[in-house]
Short mmCIF file of C-alpha atoms and ligand atoms in Angstrom, two decimals:
data_model
loop_
_atom_site.label_atom_id
_atom_site.label_comp_id
_atom_site.label_asym_id
_atom_site.label_seq_id
_atom_site.Cartn_x
_atom_site.Cartn_y
_atom_site.Cartn_z
CA MET V 1 0.35 -1.55 -9.72
CA THR V 2 0.30 -5.24 -8.73
CA ARG V 3 -3.08 -6.28 -7.38
CA MET V 4 -2.78 -7.03 -3.68
CA PRO V 5 -4.97 -9.59 -1.93
CA ARG V 6 -7.99 -7.99 -0.24
CA VAL V 7 -7.21 -7.27 3.42
CA VAL V 8 -10.86 -7.35 4.48
CA GLU V 9 -13.73 -8.56 2.33
CA TRP V 10 -17.35 -9.52 2.83
CA ILE V 11 -18.15 -12.87 1.21
CA GLY V 12 -21.77 -13.79 0.49
CA ASP V 13 -25.04 -12.05 1.22
CA ALA V 14 -25.96 -9.96 4.23
CA GLU V 15 -27.82 -12.68 6.13
CA GLY V 16 -25.45 -15.62 5.58
CA GLY V 17 -22.14 -14.04 4.58
CA VAL V 18 -18.81 -13.98 6.44
CA LEU V 19 -15.93 -11.55 6.86
CA ARG V 20 -12.80 -12.84 5.12
CA ILE V 21 -9.51 -11.32 6.27
CA LEU V 22 -5.96 -11.69 5.04
CA ASP V 23 -4.21 -13.13 8.10
CA GLN V 24 -1.25 -10.77 8.42
CA THR V 25 0.38 -12.85 11.13
CA CYS V 26 1.26 -15.36 8.36
CA LEU V 27 3.11 -12.83 6.18
CA PRO V 28 5.62 -12.67 4.58
CA THR V 29 5.93 -16.43 4.14
CA GLU V 30 2.29 -17.28 3.48
CA VAL V 31 -0.71 -15.47 1.99
CA ALA V 32 -3.50 -17.03 4.05
CA PHE V 33 -7.10 -16.01 4.58
CA ARG V 34 -9.35 -16.58 7.59
CA ASP V 35 -13.12 -16.40 7.71
CA CYS V 36 -14.76 -14.73 10.72
CA HIS V 37 -18.18 -16.22 11.48
CA THR V 38 -18.79 -14.69 14.92
CA VAL V 39 -18.20 -11.39 16.69
CA GLU V 40 -15.63 -13.23 18.83
CA ASP V 41 -13.77 -14.26 15.66
CA VAL V 42 -13.58 -10.61 14.58
CA TRP V 43 -12.52 -9.49 18.06
CA GLU V 44 -9.75 -12.08 18.11
CA ALA V 45 -8.57 -11.16 14.60
CA ILE V 46 -8.22 -7.50 15.63
CA ARG V 47 -6.70 -8.23 19.03
CA SER V 48 -4.06 -10.59 17.65
CA LEU V 49 -3.20 -8.28 14.71
CA ARG V 50 -4.39 -10.71 12.05
CA VAL V 51 -6.06 -7.58 10.73
CA ARG V 52 -4.31 -4.40 11.78
CA GLY V 53 -3.57 -0.77 11.00
CA ALA V 54 -6.06 1.89 12.05
CA PRO V 55 -8.40 2.01 9.00
CA ALA V 56 -8.48 -1.78 8.56
CA ILE V 57 -9.37 -2.28 12.22
CA GLY V 58 -12.34 0.08 11.80
CA ILE V 59 -13.53 -1.62 8.61
CA ALA V 60 -13.23 -5.12 10.09
CA ALA V 61 -15.17 -4.02 13.17
CA ALA V 62 -17.91 -2.52 10.99
CA TYR V 63 -18.33 -5.88 9.25
CA GLY V 64 -18.24 -7.48 12.70
CA VAL V 65 -21.40 -5.57 13.57
CA VAL V 66 -23.14 -7.17 10.56
CA ILE V 67 -22.09 -10.56 11.92
CA GLY V 68 -23.55 -9.55 15.27
CA ALA V 69 -26.84 -8.69 13.56
CA GLN V 70 -26.90 -12.08 11.81
CA SER V 71 -27.01 -13.88 15.15
CA GLY V 72 -30.06 -11.95 16.29
CA ALA V 73 -28.28 -11.05 19.53
CA SER V 74 -28.04 -7.45 20.77
CA ILE V 75 -26.21 -5.11 18.39
CA ARG V 76 -25.22 -3.02 21.39
CA ASP V 77 -23.42 -6.03 22.91
CA ALA V 78 -21.59 -6.73 19.65
CA ILE V 79 -20.47 -3.10 19.39
CA ASP V 80 -19.38 -2.97 23.04
CA SER V 81 -17.38 -6.15 22.61
CA LEU V 82 -15.64 -4.93 19.45
CA ARG V 83 -14.83 -1.61 21.13
CA SER V 84 -12.77 -3.52 23.69
CA SER V 85 -10.51 -5.18 21.09
CA ARG V 86 -7.82 -2.46 20.91
CA PRO V 87 -7.75 0.99 22.57
CA THR V 88 -5.56 3.35 20.53
CA ALA V 89 -6.73 3.50 16.89
CA VAL V 90 -9.67 5.89 16.91
CA ASN V 91 -10.88 4.59 13.52
CA LEU V 92 -12.24 1.58 15.44
CA PHE V 93 -14.52 3.76 17.57
CA TRP V 94 -15.34 6.06 14.65
CA ALA V 95 -16.53 3.11 12.53
CA LEU V 96 -18.46 1.50 15.40
CA ASP V 97 -20.18 4.81 16.22
CA ARG V 98 -21.27 5.02 12.58
CA MET V 99 -22.62 1.47 12.67
CA ALA V 100 -24.44 2.18 15.96
CA ALA V 101 -26.06 5.29 14.47
CA LYS V 102 -27.15 3.25 11.43
CA ALA V 103 -28.68 0.58 13.66
CA VAL V 104 -30.58 3.23 15.63
CA ARG V 105 -31.87 4.83 12.39
CA ASP V 106 -32.79 1.67 10.46
CA GLY V 107 -32.97 -1.07 13.08
CA PRO V 108 -30.70 -4.14 13.35
CA ASN V 109 -31.14 -5.02 9.70
CA CYS V 110 -28.28 -7.08 8.18
CA GLY V 111 -28.78 -5.58 4.72
CA THR V 112 -28.59 -1.92 5.72
CA LEU V 113 -25.75 -2.58 8.17
CA LEU V 114 -23.77 -4.36 5.46
CA ALA V 115 -24.35 -1.42 3.11
CA GLU V 116 -22.99 0.94 5.79
CA ALA V 117 -19.91 -1.25 6.40
CA GLN V 118 -19.26 -1.41 2.66
CA ALA V 119 -19.64 2.38 2.45
CA ILE V 120 -16.99 2.80 5.18
CA ASP V 121 -14.74 0.39 3.26
CA GLU V 122 -15.19 2.23 -0.05
CA GLU V 123 -14.81 5.70 1.52
CA ASN V 124 -11.51 4.57 3.04
CA HIS V 125 -10.38 3.42 -0.40
CA GLN V 126 -11.13 6.85 -1.88
CA MET V 127 -9.51 8.66 1.08
CA CYS V 128 -6.29 6.70 0.62
CA LEU V 129 -6.14 7.53 -3.10
CA ALA V 130 -6.70 11.22 -2.28
CA ILE V 131 -3.94 11.15 0.36
CA GLY V 132 -1.68 9.77 -2.36
CA ARG V 133 -2.58 12.59 -4.74
CA HIS V 134 -1.99 15.28 -2.11
CA GLY V 135 1.24 13.80 -0.78
CA ALA V 136 3.00 12.75 -4.00
CA SER V 137 4.59 16.16 -4.57
CA LEU V 138 6.40 15.87 -1.21
CA VAL V 139 8.27 12.75 -2.30
CA PRO V 140 11.84 13.46 -3.44
CA ASP V 141 12.86 12.28 -6.91
CA ARG V 142 16.07 10.20 -6.65
CA GLY V 143 16.17 10.61 -2.87
CA GLY V 144 15.51 8.40 0.14
CA VAL V 145 12.30 7.99 2.14
CA LEU V 146 12.07 6.33 5.53
CA THR V 147 8.89 4.79 6.93
CA HIS V 148 7.97 2.95 10.11
CA CYS V 149 5.53 0.10 10.84
CA ASN V 150 3.06 -0.56 8.02
CA ALA V 151 0.59 1.96 6.67
CA GLY V 152 0.27 0.76 3.09
CA SER V 153 -1.90 -1.60 1.05
CA LEU V 154 -2.16 -3.93 4.05
CA ILE V 155 -4.22 -1.44 6.03
CA ALA V 156 -6.88 -1.58 3.27
CA GLY V 157 -7.66 0.99 0.62
CA GLU V 158 -5.22 -0.25 -2.05
CA TYR V 159 -2.54 2.44 -1.42
CA GLY V 160 -2.88 2.77 2.36
CA THR V 161 -2.04 6.10 3.98
CA ALA V 162 1.68 6.69 4.63
CA LEU V 163 2.66 4.68 1.55
CA ALA V 164 0.00 6.27 -0.68
CA PRO V 165 2.17 9.31 -1.57
CA LEU V 166 5.01 6.89 -2.40
CA TYR V 167 2.86 4.68 -4.64
CA THR V 168 1.40 7.73 -6.39
CA ALA V 169 4.79 9.39 -6.86
CA HIS V 170 6.19 6.11 -8.21
CA ALA V 171 3.26 5.78 -10.63
CA ASN V 172 4.00 9.37 -11.74
CA GLY V 173 7.57 8.41 -12.61
CA LYS V 174 9.54 9.47 -9.55
CA ARG V 175 12.26 7.06 -8.43
CA PHE V 176 13.50 6.85 -4.83
CA GLN V 177 14.76 4.39 -2.25
CA VAL V 178 12.49 3.46 0.65
CA PHE V 179 14.04 2.51 3.99
CA ALA V 180 11.63 0.31 5.95
CA ASP V 181 12.22 0.24 9.70
CA GLU V 182 11.93 -3.30 10.98
CA THR V 183 9.53 -2.11 13.74
CA ARG V 184 10.11 -4.12 16.88
CA PRO V 185 8.59 -6.00 18.55
CA LEU V 186 6.08 -7.34 16.00
CA LEU V 187 8.08 -6.50 12.85
CA GLN V 188 5.33 -4.88 10.79
CA GLY V 189 8.06 -3.06 8.86
CA SER V 190 9.98 -6.14 7.80
CA ARG V 191 7.13 -8.65 7.58
CA LEU V 192 4.61 -6.32 5.92
CA THR V 193 6.03 -3.06 4.52
CA ALA V 194 9.10 -4.64 2.94
CA TRP V 195 6.88 -7.40 1.52
CA GLU V 196 4.24 -5.15 0.01
CA LEU V 197 6.74 -2.64 -1.44
CA MET V 198 8.55 -5.53 -3.13
CA GLN V 199 5.24 -6.86 -4.46
CA HIS V 200 4.63 -3.42 -5.99
CA GLY V 201 8.14 -3.18 -7.45
CA LEU V 202 9.41 -0.27 -5.33
CA ASP V 203 13.05 -0.05 -4.28
CA VAL V 204 12.99 -1.01 -0.58
CA THR V 205 15.84 -1.51 1.88
CA LEU V 206 15.17 -3.02 5.29
CA ILE V 207 16.91 -1.62 8.38
CA CYS V 208 16.69 -2.46 12.07
CA ASP V 209 15.06 0.29 14.12
CA ASN V 210 18.33 1.23 15.78
CA MET V 211 19.98 1.95 12.40
CA ALA V 212 17.72 4.88 11.53
CA ALA V 213 19.96 7.55 13.07
CA GLN V 214 23.02 6.33 11.18
CA VAL V 215 21.14 6.13 7.88
CA MET V 216 19.97 9.73 8.37
CA ARG V 217 23.46 10.90 9.33
CA GLU V 218 24.82 9.38 6.11
CA GLY V 219 22.45 11.68 4.20
CA ARG V 220 20.38 8.86 2.75
CA VAL V 221 16.96 10.12 3.90
CA GLN V 222 15.22 13.21 2.51
CA MET V 223 11.72 12.47 3.81
CA ILE V 224 10.10 10.50 6.62
CA VAL V 225 6.45 9.53 6.34
CA VAL V 226 4.37 7.51 8.80
CA GLY V 227 0.70 6.73 9.46
CA ALA V 228 -1.31 7.50 12.58
CA ASP V 229 -3.63 5.71 14.97
CA ARG V 230 -5.09 8.82 16.56
CA ILE V 231 -4.42 12.54 16.13
CA ALA V 232 -5.46 14.92 18.90
CA ALA V 233 -7.02 18.36 18.30
CA ASN V 234 -3.60 20.04 18.59
CA GLY V 235 -1.94 17.65 16.10
CA ASP V 236 -0.12 15.43 18.60
CA THR V 237 -0.05 12.04 16.88
CA ALA V 238 -0.15 8.50 18.27
CA ASN V 239 1.47 5.92 16.01
CA LYS V 240 3.49 2.73 16.32
CA ILE V 241 6.08 2.74 19.09
CA GLY V 242 9.30 4.20 17.72
CA THR V 243 7.64 6.95 15.70
CA TYR V 244 8.40 9.63 18.30
CA GLY V 245 12.08 8.72 18.28
CA LEU V 246 12.18 9.06 14.50
CA ALA V 247 10.60 12.51 14.72
CA VAL V 248 13.28 13.61 17.19
CA LEU V 249 15.96 12.25 14.87
CA ALA V 250 14.36 13.97 11.89
CA ARG V 251 14.51 17.31 13.71
CA ALA V 252 18.17 16.72 14.61
CA HIS V 253 19.04 16.00 10.99
CA GLY V 254 16.82 18.65 9.34
CA ILE V 255 14.64 16.06 7.57
CA PRO V 256 10.92 16.76 6.98
CA PHE V 257 8.69 14.47 9.03
CA TYR V 258 5.20 13.84 7.62
CA VAL V 259 2.15 12.06 8.99
CA ALA V 260 -0.41 10.78 6.45
CA ALA V 261 -3.89 9.96 7.75
CA PRO V 262 -7.56 10.23 6.82
CA THR V 263 -9.79 12.62 8.77
CA SER V 264 -11.36 9.57 10.49
CA THR V 265 -8.07 9.31 12.44
CA PHE V 266 -8.53 12.71 14.13
CA ASP V 267 -10.06 12.78 17.61
CA LEU V 268 -10.99 16.36 18.41
CA SER V 269 -12.33 15.29 21.81
CA ARG V 270 -8.69 14.93 22.95
CA SER V 271 -7.08 18.34 23.25
CA SER V 272 -3.55 16.88 23.31
CA GLY V 273 -1.68 13.62 22.93
CA ASP V 274 -1.52 13.15 26.71
CA GLN V 275 -5.17 12.13 26.55
CA ILE V 276 -4.71 9.37 23.96
CA PRO V 277 -4.94 5.85 25.47
CA ILE V 278 -1.82 3.82 24.73
CA GLU V 279 -2.22 0.08 24.31
CA GLN V 280 0.02 -2.09 26.50
CA ARG V 281 0.67 -5.52 25.04
CA ASP V 282 1.82 -8.92 26.22
CA SER V 283 5.44 -9.13 27.40
CA ARG V 284 5.96 -12.29 25.33
CA GLU V 285 5.90 -10.17 22.17
CA VAL V 286 9.24 -8.80 23.38
CA THR V 287 10.73 -11.89 25.02
CA ASP V 288 9.57 -14.63 22.63
CA GLY V 289 8.99 -12.89 19.33
CA PHE V 290 11.49 -14.85 17.26
CA GLY V 291 10.16 -18.35 17.87
CA ARG V 292 12.45 -18.89 20.86
CA PRO V 293 13.12 -17.01 24.11
CA THR V 294 15.42 -14.00 23.62
CA ALA V 295 15.35 -12.79 27.23
CA PRO V 296 15.81 -14.43 30.63
CA ALA V 297 12.67 -16.08 32.00
CA GLY V 298 10.79 -13.82 34.40
CA VAL V 299 12.41 -10.53 33.31
CA SER V 300 10.18 -7.44 33.70
CA VAL V 301 9.07 -6.03 30.35
CA TYR V 302 7.44 -2.74 29.38
CA ASN V 303 5.65 -3.06 26.02
CA PRO V 304 3.66 0.03 24.95
CA ALA V 305 2.43 -0.53 21.37
CA PHE V 306 2.28 3.18 20.48
CA ASP V 307 3.90 6.49 21.34
CA VAL V 308 2.87 10.10 20.84
CA THR V 309 4.79 12.50 18.62
CA PRO V 310 4.27 16.14 19.65
CA ALA V 311 2.78 18.31 16.88
CA GLY V 312 5.83 20.58 17.03
CA LEU V 313 7.99 17.80 15.54
CA ILE V 314 5.64 17.15 12.60
CA THR V 315 6.28 19.12 9.41
CA ALA V 316 2.79 18.55 7.97
CA ILE V 317 -0.14 16.15 8.04
CA VAL V 318 -1.38 14.83 4.69
CA THR V 319 -5.12 14.13 4.65
CA GLU V 320 -7.64 13.31 1.92
CA HIS V 321 -8.65 17.00 2.01
CA GLY V 322 -5.16 18.39 1.58
CA ILE V 323 -2.03 19.11 3.55
CA ILE V 324 -2.29 20.61 7.05
CA GLN V 325 0.58 23.03 7.65
CA PRO V 326 1.18 24.67 10.06
CA ILE V 327 -0.25 22.14 12.48
CA GLU V 328 -2.49 24.04 14.87
CA PRO V 329 -5.97 23.46 16.32
CA ALA V 330 -7.38 26.04 13.86
CA THR V 331 -5.87 24.50 10.70
CA ILE V 332 -6.87 21.02 11.87
CA GLY V 333 -10.40 22.19 12.72
CA ALA V 334 -10.77 23.73 9.24
CA VAL V 335 -9.90 20.44 7.51
CA ILE V 336 -12.21 18.40 9.73
CA HIS V 337 -14.98 20.93 9.09
CA ARG V 338 -14.42 20.50 5.33
CA SER V 339 -14.67 16.72 5.69
CA GLN V 340 -18.04 17.03 7.39
CA ASN V 341 -19.60 19.19 4.68
O1 LIG J 1 -0.23 -2.36 15.88
P1 LIG J 1 -0.56 -2.03 14.46
O2 LIG J 1 0.19 -2.86 13.48
O3 LIG J 1 -2.05 -2.02 14.22
O4 LIG J 1 -0.05 -0.53 14.30
C1 LIG J 1 -0.28 0.11 13.08
C2 LIG J 1 0.31 1.47 13.01
O5 LIG J 1 0.85 1.98 13.95
C3 LIG J 1 0.07 2.22 11.74
O6 LIG J 1 1.13 3.08 11.48
C4 LIG J 1 -1.21 3.05 11.90
O7 LIG J 1 -2.28 2.26 12.33
C5 LIG J 1 -1.56 3.73 10.67
S1 LIG J 1 -2.22 2.64 9.48
C6 LIG J 1 -2.84 3.67 8.31
#
């Protein structure tokens, strides 16, 4: 597999180092890095999607806490600030809770906090590889696979989550065509997924979001796989806006619809998807996303960044501890329990 640039990386020692991120807003035309020296830098990088995708947001925030400790200011303030960067991906809160617990146990020590952030980073890497191993058998040989947004190498962990089964299956010799949804309004599918699959030498075809139904109807898709930002206790799954529509289409066409996510993406405190906070983003992402206005000035815009797919539309959830099927509170609880022991 081609080596991808590191999405998030700590450069230097604990006391004087910085967080270096791959600035994903520059892709696919430029591979550019940005160093975060302050908690505000990290907050801005997450908020503006320079670093994005649920696991990567959590890892970047964890390193942001180390930066907070470097300044000698309150760790609590740094954590509270980072918590406000984006609301939907639970990995952000999961990682910050872990960093807070570490700070309570060992004090606001840059060295131990950096070790904890690096442990979160490395664990994510291993989780993604395991998701790939568990999900590879689901990938059709010589068939078509459709994915939405970006949940691959660019969310950290080398293989990512949704794309991990594809990378593993490809490494095992399977050959298939990947359809990448463009993913309006911020185009993570075309800017990021199409780019990284091409870097890795997979067969990728880009489609606009509104072409998915036709591509399914033509019999070109045998599997749909997406990532997740938060999964409730009953399996309802929040992911990039447009995911729910794909799940409905998958049901209509008899195509299996899979979610791939590490156990850090489950939020058992939410009994159903209705309780998952959905991020609302700036209207200009819809009206001015192509470098020029594409809507009349002053038009009202609704721009939810995520939607919730009901568990009943999901065929199975692939985690680092195996495949959850059927998707029920009990089967989910069993996997989470395994991850904690
Ligand atoms: O707004 P983004 O680009 O952060 O949204 C990302 C997604 O919706 C991904 O599918 C999700 O975070 C899973 S990444 C493993």
